[in-house]
C-alpha atoms as a printed R data frame, in Angstrom:
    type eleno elety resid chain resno       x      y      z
1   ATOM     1    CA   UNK     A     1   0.000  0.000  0.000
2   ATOM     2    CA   UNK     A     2   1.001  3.622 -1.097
3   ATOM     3    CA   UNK     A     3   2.427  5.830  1.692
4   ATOM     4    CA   UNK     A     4   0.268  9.151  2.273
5   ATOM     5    CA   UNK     A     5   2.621 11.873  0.847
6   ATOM     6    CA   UNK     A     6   4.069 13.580  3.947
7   ATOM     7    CA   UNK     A     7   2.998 17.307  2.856
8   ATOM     8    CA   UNK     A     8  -0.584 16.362  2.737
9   ATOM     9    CA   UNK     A     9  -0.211 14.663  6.473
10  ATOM    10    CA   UNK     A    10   0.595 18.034  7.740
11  ATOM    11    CA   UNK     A    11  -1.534 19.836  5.366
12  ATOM    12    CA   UNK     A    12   0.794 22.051  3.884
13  ATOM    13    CA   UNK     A    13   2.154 22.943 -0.007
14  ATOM    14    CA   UNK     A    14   5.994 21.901 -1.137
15  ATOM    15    CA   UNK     A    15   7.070 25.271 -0.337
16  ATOM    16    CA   UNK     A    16   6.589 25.477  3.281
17  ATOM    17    CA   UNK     A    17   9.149 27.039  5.387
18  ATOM    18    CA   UNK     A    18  10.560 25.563  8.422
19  ATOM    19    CA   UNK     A    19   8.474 27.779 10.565
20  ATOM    20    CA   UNK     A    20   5.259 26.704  9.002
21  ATOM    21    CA   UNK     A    21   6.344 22.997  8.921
22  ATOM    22    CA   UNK     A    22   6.746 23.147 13.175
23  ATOM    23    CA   UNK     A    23   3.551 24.810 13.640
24  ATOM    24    CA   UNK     A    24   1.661 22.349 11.748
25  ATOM    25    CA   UNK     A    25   3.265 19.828 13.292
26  ATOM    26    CA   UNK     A    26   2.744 20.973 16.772
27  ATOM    27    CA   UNK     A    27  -1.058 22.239 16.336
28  ATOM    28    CA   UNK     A    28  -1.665 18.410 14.612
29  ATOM    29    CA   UNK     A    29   0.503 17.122 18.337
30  ATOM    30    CA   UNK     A    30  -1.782 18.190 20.152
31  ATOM    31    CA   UNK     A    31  -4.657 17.097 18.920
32  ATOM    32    CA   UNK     A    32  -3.605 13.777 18.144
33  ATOM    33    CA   UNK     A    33  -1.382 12.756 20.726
34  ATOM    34    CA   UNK     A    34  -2.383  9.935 22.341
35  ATOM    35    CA   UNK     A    35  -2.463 10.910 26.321
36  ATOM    36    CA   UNK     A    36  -5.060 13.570 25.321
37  ATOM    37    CA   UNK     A    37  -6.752 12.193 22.272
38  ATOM    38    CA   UNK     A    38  -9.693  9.793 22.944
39  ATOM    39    CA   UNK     A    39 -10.552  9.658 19.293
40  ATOM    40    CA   UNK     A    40  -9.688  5.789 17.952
41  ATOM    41    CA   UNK     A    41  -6.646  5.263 16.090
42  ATOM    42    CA   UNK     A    42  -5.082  8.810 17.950
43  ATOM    43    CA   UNK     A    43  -1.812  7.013 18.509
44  ATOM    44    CA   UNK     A    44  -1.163  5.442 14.764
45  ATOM    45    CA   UNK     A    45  -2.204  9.352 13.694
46  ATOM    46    CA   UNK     A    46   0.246 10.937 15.750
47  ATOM    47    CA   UNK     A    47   3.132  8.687 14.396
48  ATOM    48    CA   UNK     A    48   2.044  9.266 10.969
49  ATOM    49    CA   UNK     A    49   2.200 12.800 11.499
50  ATOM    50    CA   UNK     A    50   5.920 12.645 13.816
51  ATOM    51    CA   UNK     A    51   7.573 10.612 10.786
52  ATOM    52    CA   UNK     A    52   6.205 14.147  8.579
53  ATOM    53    CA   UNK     A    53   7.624 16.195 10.619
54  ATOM    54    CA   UNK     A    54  10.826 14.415 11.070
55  ATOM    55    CA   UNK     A    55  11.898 14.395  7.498
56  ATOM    56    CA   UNK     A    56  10.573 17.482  6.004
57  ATOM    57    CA   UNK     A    57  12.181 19.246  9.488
58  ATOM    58    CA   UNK     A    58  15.474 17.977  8.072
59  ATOM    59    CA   UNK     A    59  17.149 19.921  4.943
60  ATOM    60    CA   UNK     A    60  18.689 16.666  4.041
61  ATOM    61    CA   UNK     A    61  15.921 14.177  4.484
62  ATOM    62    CA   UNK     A    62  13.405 16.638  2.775
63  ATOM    63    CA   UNK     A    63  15.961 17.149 -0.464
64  ATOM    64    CA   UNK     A    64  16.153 13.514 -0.998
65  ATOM    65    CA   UNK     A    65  12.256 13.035  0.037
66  ATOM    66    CA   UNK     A    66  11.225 16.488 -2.547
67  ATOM    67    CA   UNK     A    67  13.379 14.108 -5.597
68  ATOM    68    CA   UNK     A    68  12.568 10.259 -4.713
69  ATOM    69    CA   UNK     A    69   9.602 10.110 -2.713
70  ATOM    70    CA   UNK     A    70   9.682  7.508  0.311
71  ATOM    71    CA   UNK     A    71  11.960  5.264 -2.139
72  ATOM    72    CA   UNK     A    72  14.567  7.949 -0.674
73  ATOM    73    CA   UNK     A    73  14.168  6.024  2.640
74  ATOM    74    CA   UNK     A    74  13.279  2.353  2.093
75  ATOM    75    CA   UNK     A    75  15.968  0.782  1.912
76  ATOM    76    CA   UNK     A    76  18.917  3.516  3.245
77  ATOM    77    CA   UNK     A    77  16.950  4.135  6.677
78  ATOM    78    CA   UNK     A    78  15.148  2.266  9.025
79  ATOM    79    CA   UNK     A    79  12.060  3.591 11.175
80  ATOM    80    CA   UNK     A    80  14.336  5.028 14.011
81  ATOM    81    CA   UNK     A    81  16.621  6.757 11.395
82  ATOM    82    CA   UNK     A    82  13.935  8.650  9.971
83  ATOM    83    CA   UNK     A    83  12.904  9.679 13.354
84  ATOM    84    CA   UNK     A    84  16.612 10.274 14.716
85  ATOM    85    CA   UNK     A    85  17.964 13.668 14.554
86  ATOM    86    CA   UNK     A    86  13.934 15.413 14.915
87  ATOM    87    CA   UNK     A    87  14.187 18.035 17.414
88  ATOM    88    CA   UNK     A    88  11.363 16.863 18.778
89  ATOM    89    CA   UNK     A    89  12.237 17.982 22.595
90  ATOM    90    CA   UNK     A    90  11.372 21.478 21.650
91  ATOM    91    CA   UNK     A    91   8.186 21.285 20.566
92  ATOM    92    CA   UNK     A    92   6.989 18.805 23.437
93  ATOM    93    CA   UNK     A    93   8.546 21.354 25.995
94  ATOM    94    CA   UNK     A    94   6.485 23.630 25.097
95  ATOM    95    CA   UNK     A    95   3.342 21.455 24.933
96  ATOM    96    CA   UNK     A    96   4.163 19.672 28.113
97  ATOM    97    CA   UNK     A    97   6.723 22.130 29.627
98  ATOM    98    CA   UNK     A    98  10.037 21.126 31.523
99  ATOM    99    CA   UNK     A    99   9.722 17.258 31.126
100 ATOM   100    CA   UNK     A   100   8.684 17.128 27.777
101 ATOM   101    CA   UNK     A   101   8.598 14.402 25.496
102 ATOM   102    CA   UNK     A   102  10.409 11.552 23.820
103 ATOM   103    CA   UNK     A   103   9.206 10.154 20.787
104 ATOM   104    CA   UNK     A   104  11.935  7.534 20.544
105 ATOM   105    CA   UNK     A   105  10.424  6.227 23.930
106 ATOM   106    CA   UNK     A   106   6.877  6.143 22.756
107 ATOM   107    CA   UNK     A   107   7.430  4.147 19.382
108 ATOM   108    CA   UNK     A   108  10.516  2.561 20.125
109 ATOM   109    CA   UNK     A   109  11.010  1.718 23.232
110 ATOM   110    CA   UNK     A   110  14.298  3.594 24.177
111 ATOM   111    CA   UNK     A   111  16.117  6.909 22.838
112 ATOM   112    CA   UNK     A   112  18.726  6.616 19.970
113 ATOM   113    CA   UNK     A   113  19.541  9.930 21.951
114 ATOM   114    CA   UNK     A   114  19.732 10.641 25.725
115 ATOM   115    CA   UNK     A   115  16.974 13.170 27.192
116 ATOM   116    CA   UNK     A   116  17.748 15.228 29.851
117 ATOM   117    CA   UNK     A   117  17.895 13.753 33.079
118 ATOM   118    CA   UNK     A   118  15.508 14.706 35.141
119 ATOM   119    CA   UNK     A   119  16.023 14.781 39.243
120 ATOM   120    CA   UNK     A   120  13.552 12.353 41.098
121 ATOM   121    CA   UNK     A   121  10.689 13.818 43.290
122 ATOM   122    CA   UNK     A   122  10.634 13.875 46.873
123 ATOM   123    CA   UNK     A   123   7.934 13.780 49.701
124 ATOM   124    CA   UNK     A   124   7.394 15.882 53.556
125 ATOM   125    CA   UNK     A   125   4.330 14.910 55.335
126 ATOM   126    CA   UNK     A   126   3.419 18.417 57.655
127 ATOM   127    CA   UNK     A   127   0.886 18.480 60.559
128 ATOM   128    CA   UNK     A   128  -1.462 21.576 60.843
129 ATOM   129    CA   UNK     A   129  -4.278 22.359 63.047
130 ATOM   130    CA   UNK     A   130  -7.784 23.189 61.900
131 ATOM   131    CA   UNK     A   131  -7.595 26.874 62.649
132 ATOM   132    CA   UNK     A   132  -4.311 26.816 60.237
133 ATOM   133    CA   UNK     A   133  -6.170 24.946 57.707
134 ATOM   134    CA   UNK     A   134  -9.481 26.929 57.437
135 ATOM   135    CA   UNK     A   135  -7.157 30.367 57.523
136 ATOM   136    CA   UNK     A   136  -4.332 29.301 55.032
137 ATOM   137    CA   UNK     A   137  -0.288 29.928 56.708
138 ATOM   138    CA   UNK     A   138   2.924 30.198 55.528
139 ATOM   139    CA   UNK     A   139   5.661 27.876 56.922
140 ATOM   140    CA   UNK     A   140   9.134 26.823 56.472
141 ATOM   141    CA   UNK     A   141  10.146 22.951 56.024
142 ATOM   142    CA   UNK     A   142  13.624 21.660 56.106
143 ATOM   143    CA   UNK     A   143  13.864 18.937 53.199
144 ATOM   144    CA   UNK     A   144  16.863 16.551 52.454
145 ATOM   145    CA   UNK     A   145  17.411 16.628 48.966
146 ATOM   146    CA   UNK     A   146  20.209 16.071 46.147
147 ATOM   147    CA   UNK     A   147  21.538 18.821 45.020
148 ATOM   148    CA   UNK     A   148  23.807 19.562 42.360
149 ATOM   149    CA   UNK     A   149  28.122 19.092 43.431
150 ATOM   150    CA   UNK     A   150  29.987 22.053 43.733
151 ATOM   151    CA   UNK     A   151  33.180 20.914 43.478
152 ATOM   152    CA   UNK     A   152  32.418 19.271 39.698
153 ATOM   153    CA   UNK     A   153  29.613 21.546 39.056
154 ATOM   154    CA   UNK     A   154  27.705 18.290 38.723
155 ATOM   155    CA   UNK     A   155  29.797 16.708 36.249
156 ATOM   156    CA   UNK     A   156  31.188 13.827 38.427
157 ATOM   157    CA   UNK     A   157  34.573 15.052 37.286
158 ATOM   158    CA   UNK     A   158  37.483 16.365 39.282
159 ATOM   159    CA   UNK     A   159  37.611 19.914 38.251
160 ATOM   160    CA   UNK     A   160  35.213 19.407 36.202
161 ATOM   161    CA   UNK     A   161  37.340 17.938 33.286
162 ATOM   162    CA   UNK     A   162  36.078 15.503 31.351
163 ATOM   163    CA   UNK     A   163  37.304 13.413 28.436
164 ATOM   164    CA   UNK     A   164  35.876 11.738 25.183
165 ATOM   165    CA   UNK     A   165  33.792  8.565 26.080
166 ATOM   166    CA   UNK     A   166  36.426  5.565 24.039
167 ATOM   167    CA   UNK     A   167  33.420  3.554 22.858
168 ATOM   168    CA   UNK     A   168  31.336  6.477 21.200
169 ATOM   169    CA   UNK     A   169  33.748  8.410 20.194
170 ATOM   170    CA   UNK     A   170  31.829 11.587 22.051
171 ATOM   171    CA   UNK     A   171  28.986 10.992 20.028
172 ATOM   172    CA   UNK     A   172  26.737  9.207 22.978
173 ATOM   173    CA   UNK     A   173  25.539  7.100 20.626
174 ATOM   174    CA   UNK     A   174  26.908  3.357 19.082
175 ATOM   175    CA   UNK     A   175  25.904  2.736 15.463
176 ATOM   176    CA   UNK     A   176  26.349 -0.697 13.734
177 ATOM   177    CA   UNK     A   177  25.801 -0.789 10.181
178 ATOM   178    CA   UNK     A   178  24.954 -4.085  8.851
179 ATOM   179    CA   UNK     A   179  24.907 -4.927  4.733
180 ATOM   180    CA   UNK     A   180  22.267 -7.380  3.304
181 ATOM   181    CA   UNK     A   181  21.089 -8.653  0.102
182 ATOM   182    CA   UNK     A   182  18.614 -5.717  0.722
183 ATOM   183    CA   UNK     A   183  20.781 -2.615  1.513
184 ATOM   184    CA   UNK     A   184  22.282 -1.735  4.018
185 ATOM   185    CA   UNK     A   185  20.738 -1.448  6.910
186 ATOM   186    CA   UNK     A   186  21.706  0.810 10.247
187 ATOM   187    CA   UNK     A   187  20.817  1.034 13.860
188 ATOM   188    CA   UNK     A   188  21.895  3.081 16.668
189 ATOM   189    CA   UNK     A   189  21.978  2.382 20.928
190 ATOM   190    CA   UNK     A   190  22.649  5.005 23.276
191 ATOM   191    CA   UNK     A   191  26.099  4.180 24.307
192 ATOM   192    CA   UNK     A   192  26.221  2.173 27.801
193 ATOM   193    CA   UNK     A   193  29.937  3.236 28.829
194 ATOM   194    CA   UNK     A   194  28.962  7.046 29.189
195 ATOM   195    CA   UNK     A   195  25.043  6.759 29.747
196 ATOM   196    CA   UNK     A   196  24.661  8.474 26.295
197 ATOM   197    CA   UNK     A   197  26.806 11.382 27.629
198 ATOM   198    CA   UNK     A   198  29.812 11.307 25.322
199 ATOM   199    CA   UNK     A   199  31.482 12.320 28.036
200 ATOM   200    CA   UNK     A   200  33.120 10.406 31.060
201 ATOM   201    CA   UNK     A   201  35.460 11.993 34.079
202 ATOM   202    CA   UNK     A   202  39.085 11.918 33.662
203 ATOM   203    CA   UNK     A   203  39.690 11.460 37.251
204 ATOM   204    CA   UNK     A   204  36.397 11.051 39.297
205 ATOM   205    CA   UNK     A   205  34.943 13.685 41.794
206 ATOM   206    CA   UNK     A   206  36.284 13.080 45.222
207 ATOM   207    CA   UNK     A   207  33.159 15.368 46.995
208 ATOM   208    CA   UNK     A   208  30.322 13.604 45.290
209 ATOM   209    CA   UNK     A   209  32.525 10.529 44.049
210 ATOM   210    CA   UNK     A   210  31.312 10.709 40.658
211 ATOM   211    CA   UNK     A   211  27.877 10.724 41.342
212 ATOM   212    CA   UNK     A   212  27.324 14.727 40.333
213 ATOM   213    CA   UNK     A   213  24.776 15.628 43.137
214 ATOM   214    CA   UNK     A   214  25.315 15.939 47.009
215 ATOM   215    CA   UNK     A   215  22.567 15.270 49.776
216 ATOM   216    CA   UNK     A   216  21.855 18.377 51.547
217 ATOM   217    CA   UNK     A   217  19.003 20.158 53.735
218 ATOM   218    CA   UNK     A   218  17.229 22.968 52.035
219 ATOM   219    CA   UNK     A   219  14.785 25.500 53.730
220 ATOM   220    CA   UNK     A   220  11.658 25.417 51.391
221 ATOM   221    CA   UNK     A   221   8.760 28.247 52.060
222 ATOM   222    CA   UNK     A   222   5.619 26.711 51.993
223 ATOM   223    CA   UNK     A   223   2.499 28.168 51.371
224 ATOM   224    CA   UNK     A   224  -0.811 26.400 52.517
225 ATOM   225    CA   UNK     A   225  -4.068 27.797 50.857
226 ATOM   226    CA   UNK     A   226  -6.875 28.082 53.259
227 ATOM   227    CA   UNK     A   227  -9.434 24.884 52.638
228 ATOM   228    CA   UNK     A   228  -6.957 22.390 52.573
229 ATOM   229    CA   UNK     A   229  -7.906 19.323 54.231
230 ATOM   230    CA   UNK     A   230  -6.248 15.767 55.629
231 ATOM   231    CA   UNK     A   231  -4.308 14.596 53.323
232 ATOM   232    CA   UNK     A   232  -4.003 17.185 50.547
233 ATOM   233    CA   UNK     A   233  -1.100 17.285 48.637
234 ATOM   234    CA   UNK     A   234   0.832 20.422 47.851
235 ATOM   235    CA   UNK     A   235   3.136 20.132 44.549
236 ATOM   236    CA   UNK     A   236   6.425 22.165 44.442
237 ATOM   237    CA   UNK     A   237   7.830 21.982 41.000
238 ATOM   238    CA   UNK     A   238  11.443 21.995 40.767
239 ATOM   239    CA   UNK     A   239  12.125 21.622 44.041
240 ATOM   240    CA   UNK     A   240  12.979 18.025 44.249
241 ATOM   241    CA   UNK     A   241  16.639 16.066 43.933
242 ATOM   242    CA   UNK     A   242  18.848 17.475 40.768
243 ATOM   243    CA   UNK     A   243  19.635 14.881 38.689
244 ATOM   244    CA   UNK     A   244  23.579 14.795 37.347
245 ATOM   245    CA   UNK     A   245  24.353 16.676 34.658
246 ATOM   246    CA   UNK     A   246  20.838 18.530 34.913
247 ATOM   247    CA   UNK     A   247  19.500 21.632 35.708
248 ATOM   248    CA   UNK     A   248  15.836 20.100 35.972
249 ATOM   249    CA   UNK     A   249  14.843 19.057 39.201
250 ATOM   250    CA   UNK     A   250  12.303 16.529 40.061
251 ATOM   251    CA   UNK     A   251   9.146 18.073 42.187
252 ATOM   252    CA   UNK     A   252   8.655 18.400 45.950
253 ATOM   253    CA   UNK     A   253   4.680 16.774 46.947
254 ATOM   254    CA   UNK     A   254   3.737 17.929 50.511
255 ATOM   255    CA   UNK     A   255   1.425 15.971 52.125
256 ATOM   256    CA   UNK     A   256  -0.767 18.039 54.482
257 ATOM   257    CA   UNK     A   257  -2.288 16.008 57.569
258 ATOM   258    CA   UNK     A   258  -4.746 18.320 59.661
259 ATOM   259    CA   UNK     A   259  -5.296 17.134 63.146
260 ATOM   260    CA   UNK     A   260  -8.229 16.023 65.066
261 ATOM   261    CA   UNK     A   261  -9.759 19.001 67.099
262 ATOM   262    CA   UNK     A   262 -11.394 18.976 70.645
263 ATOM   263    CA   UNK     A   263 -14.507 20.943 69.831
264 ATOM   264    CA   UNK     A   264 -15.005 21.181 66.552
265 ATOM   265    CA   UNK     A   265 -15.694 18.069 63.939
266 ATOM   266    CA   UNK     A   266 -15.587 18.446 60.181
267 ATOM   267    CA   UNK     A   267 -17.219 17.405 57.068
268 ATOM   268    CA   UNK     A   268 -16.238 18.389 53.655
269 ATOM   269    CA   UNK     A   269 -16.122 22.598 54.338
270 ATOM   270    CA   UNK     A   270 -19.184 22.398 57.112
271 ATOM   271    CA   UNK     A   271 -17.756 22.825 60.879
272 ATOM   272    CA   UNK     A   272 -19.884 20.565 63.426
273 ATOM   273    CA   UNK     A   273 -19.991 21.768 67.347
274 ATOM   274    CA   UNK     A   274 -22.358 20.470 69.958
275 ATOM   275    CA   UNK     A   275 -22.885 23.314 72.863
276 ATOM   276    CA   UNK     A   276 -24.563 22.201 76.510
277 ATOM   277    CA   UNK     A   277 -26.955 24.481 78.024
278 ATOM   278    CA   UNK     A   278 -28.993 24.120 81.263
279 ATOM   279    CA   UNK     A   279 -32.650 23.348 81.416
280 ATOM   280    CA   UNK     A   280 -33.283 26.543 82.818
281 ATOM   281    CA   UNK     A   281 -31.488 27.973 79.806
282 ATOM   282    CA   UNK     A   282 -33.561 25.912 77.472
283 ATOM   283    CA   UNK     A   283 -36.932 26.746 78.867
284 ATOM   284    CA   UNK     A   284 -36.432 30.068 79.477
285 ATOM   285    CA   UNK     A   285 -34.265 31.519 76.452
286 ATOM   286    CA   UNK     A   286 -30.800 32.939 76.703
287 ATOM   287    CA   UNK     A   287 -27.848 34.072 74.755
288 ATOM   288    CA   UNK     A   288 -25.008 32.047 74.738
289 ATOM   289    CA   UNK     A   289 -21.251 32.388 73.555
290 ATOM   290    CA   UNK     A   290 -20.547 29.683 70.677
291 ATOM   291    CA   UNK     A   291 -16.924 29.320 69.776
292 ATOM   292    CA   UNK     A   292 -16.122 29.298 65.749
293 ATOM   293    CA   UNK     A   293 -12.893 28.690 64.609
294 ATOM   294    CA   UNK     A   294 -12.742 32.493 63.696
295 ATOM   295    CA   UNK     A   295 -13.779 33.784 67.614
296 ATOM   296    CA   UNK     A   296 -16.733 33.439 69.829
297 ATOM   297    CA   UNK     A   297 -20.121 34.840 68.507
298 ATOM   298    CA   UNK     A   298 -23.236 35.566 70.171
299 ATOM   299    CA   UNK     A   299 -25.807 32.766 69.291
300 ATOM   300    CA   UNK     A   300 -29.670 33.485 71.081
301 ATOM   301    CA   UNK     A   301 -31.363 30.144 72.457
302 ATOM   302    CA   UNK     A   302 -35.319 31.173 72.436
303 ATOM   303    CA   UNK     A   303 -37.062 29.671 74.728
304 ATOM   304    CA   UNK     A   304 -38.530 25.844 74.908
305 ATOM   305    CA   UNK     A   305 -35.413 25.356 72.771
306 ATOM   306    CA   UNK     A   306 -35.333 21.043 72.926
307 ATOM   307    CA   UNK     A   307 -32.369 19.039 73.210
308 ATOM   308    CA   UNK     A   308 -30.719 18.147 69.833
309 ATOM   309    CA   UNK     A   309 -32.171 21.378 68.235
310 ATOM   310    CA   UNK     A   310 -29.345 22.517 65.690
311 ATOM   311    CA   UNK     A   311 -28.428 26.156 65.211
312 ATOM   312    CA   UNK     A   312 -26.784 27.734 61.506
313 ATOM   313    CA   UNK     A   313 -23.649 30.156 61.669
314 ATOM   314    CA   UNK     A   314 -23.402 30.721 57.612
315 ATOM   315    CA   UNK     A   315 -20.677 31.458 56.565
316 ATOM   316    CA   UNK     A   316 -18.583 30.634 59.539
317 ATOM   317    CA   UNK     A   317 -17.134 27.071 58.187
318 ATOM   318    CA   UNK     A   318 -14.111 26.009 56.132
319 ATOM   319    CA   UNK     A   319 -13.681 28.273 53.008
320 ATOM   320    CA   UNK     A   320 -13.196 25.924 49.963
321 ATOM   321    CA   UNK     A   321 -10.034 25.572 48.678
322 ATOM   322    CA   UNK     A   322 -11.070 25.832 45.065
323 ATOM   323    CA   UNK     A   323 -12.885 29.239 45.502
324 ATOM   324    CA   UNK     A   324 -16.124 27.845 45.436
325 ATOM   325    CA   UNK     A   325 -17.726 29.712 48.471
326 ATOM   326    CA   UNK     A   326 -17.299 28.992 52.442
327 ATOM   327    CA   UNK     A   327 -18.908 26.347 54.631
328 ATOM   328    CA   UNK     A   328 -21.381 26.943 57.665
329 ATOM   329    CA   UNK     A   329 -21.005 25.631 61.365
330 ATOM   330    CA   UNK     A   330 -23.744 23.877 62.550
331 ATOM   331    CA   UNK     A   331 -24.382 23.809 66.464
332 ATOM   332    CA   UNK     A   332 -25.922 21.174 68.373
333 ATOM   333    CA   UNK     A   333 -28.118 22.310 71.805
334 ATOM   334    CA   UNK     A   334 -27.387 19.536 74.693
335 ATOM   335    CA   UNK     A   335 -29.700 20.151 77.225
336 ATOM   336    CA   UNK     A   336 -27.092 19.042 80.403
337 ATOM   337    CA   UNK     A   337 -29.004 17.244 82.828
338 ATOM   338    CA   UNK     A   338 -27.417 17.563 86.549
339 ATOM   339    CA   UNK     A   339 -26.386 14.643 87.742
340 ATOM   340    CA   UNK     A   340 -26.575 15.950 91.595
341 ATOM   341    CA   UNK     A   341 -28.773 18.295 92.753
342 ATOM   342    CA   UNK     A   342 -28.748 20.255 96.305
343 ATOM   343    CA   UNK     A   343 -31.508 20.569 98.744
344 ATOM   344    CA   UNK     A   344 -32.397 23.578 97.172
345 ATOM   345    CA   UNK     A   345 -32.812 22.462 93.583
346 ATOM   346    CA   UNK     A   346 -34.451 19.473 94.233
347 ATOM   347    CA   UNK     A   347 -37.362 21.475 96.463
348 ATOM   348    CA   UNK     A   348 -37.694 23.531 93.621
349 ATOM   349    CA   UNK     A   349 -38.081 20.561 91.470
350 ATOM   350    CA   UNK     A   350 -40.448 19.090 93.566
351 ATOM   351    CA   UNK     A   351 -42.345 22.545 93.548
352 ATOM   352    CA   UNK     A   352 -42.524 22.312 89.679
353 ATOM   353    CA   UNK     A   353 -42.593 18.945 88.643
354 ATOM   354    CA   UNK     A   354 -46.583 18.718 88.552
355 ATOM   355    CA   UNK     A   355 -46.742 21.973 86.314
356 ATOM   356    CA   UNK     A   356 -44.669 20.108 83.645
357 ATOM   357    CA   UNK     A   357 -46.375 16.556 83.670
């Protein structure tokens, strides 16, 4: 079967510059690639449209495609060759941002050349209160972390020198060549000597011993939106461990664990109190003092109030942490039965009992 001519993939006439070539590549990424695509057959699209995109992005590929067609590359390349040598990584950072985006990962497997490293992400579990989580706060964490060698400037190299890797030649990359009956045929391994580096240490780092990064403690500000609840997580980008020979850290999650309050109870962004009043206080009305998490407010009781009768505070709950409006506290009238009376009380009970029966 005929390959679909790689101008009208990208939908765009033989004399389209460079510039035009990326942007219809990247606006025809994004539609079709397969983590955000739902549409069937997204992923076979998006490779159709990355082997485009890697030849006519290439002066040399696209010469040889503009005169033989895809006979240019059916025998001299194979599928990674075509792909090799795409600058992919520039469009995908911009789509994804700092990790980006291997396509020699997603249809082969592995990268004919190395991506950046990126640093691994680290965790810090924090404790609040529910006052500190219904007001937001600022606070300061210490967090162990690998950071980037000073004394190699994260090379892994004793004053930072470093040599040509002897099995790549620099290049990061091992090529074999292999001639059949049907051409010659090529493939290409990231080089496992230097870790596709092309570069190895003359004499190894004695701070970091070759590893690049150091483990030290780094004071992090934190800020803690008010809403949060047990067990949100907080993401810090870039504030992770440094990977060698990278300036892109991995992320920082905080894990936020609010703890259990005396008084109060919650549920989603609703604050839950029960208050005890006497049974004088219930029969005959009063105005108590209810405690919110924001300060006492006055809270009338009318009289014949019954035990279990619930009270509304609007407003005076959790505000969401998404913006969408504050909770209410809800409070609960005990009626607090005593559980010993004095003489007094109890001839006064007598004296009344008969006008309540």
């Amino acid at each position: 079967m005929a390959k679909k001519d790689y101008y009208e993939i990208l939908g765009l006439s033989k004399n389209a510059s460079k510039e035009e070539i990326k942007k219809a590549y990247k606006k025809l990424a994004m539609k079709y690639h397969p983590d955000v695509s739902k549409e069937q057959g997204a992923e076979e699209k998006f490779k159709e449209i990355s082997e485009a995109y890697a030849v006519l992005s290439d002066d040399e590929k696209r010469t040889n495609y503009n005169q033989f067609g895809h006979a240019a590359f059916d025998q001299r390349y194979t599928q990674e060759d075509i792909f090799r040598g795409a600058h992919f990584e520039d469009i995908f950072s911009e789509i994804f941002g700092d990790e980006g985006f291997d396509v020699f990962d997603m249809f082969f497997g592995r990268s004919g050349r190395k991506r950046k490293a990126r640093g691994s992400d680290i965790r810090h579990d924090m404790e609040i209160t529910l006052e500190e989580a219904a007001k937001g706060i600022e606070r300061n964490i210490e967090v162990e972390r690998y950071e980037k060698c000073d004394s190699c400037d994260g090379s892994g190299a004793e004053d930072n020198e470093l040599r040509d890797c002897d099995s790549c030649n620099g290049s990061g990359i091992i090529r074999k060549t292999q001639r059949t009956v049907f051409g010659i045929f090529s493939q290409s391994f990231q080089c496992n000597d230097c870790n596709g580096e092309g570069k190895k240490p003359k004499h190894i780092c004695r701070a970091c011993k070759g590893n690049g990064v150091l483990k030290k403690v780094k004071k992090i500000k934190v800020k803690i939106p008010a809403g949060v609840d047990n067990e949100s997580i907080l993401k810090l980008r870039n504030e992770g461990n440094t990977a060698r020979n990278s300036e892109i850290n991995g992320d920082l999650y905080v894990i936020i664990y609010v703890k259990s309050h005396e008084v109060f109870e919650r549920k989603g962004n609703d604050i839950y109190l029960e208050f005890p009043v006497t049974f004088a206080q219930a029969a005959l009305g009063t105005e108590i003092s209810v405690p919110t998490l924001y300060g006492n407010i006055k809270v009338k009781i009318p009289e014949g109030t019954q035990t279990n009768t619930i009270f509304r505070l609007r407003g005076k709950g959790i505000k969401d942490v998404n913006g969408h409006g504050t909770g209410d506290q809800f409070v609960r009238i005990i009626t607090k039965t005593p559980e010993r009376l004095t003489k007094r009380q109890r001839e006064i009970f007598d004296k009344v009992k008969d006008v309540f029966s």
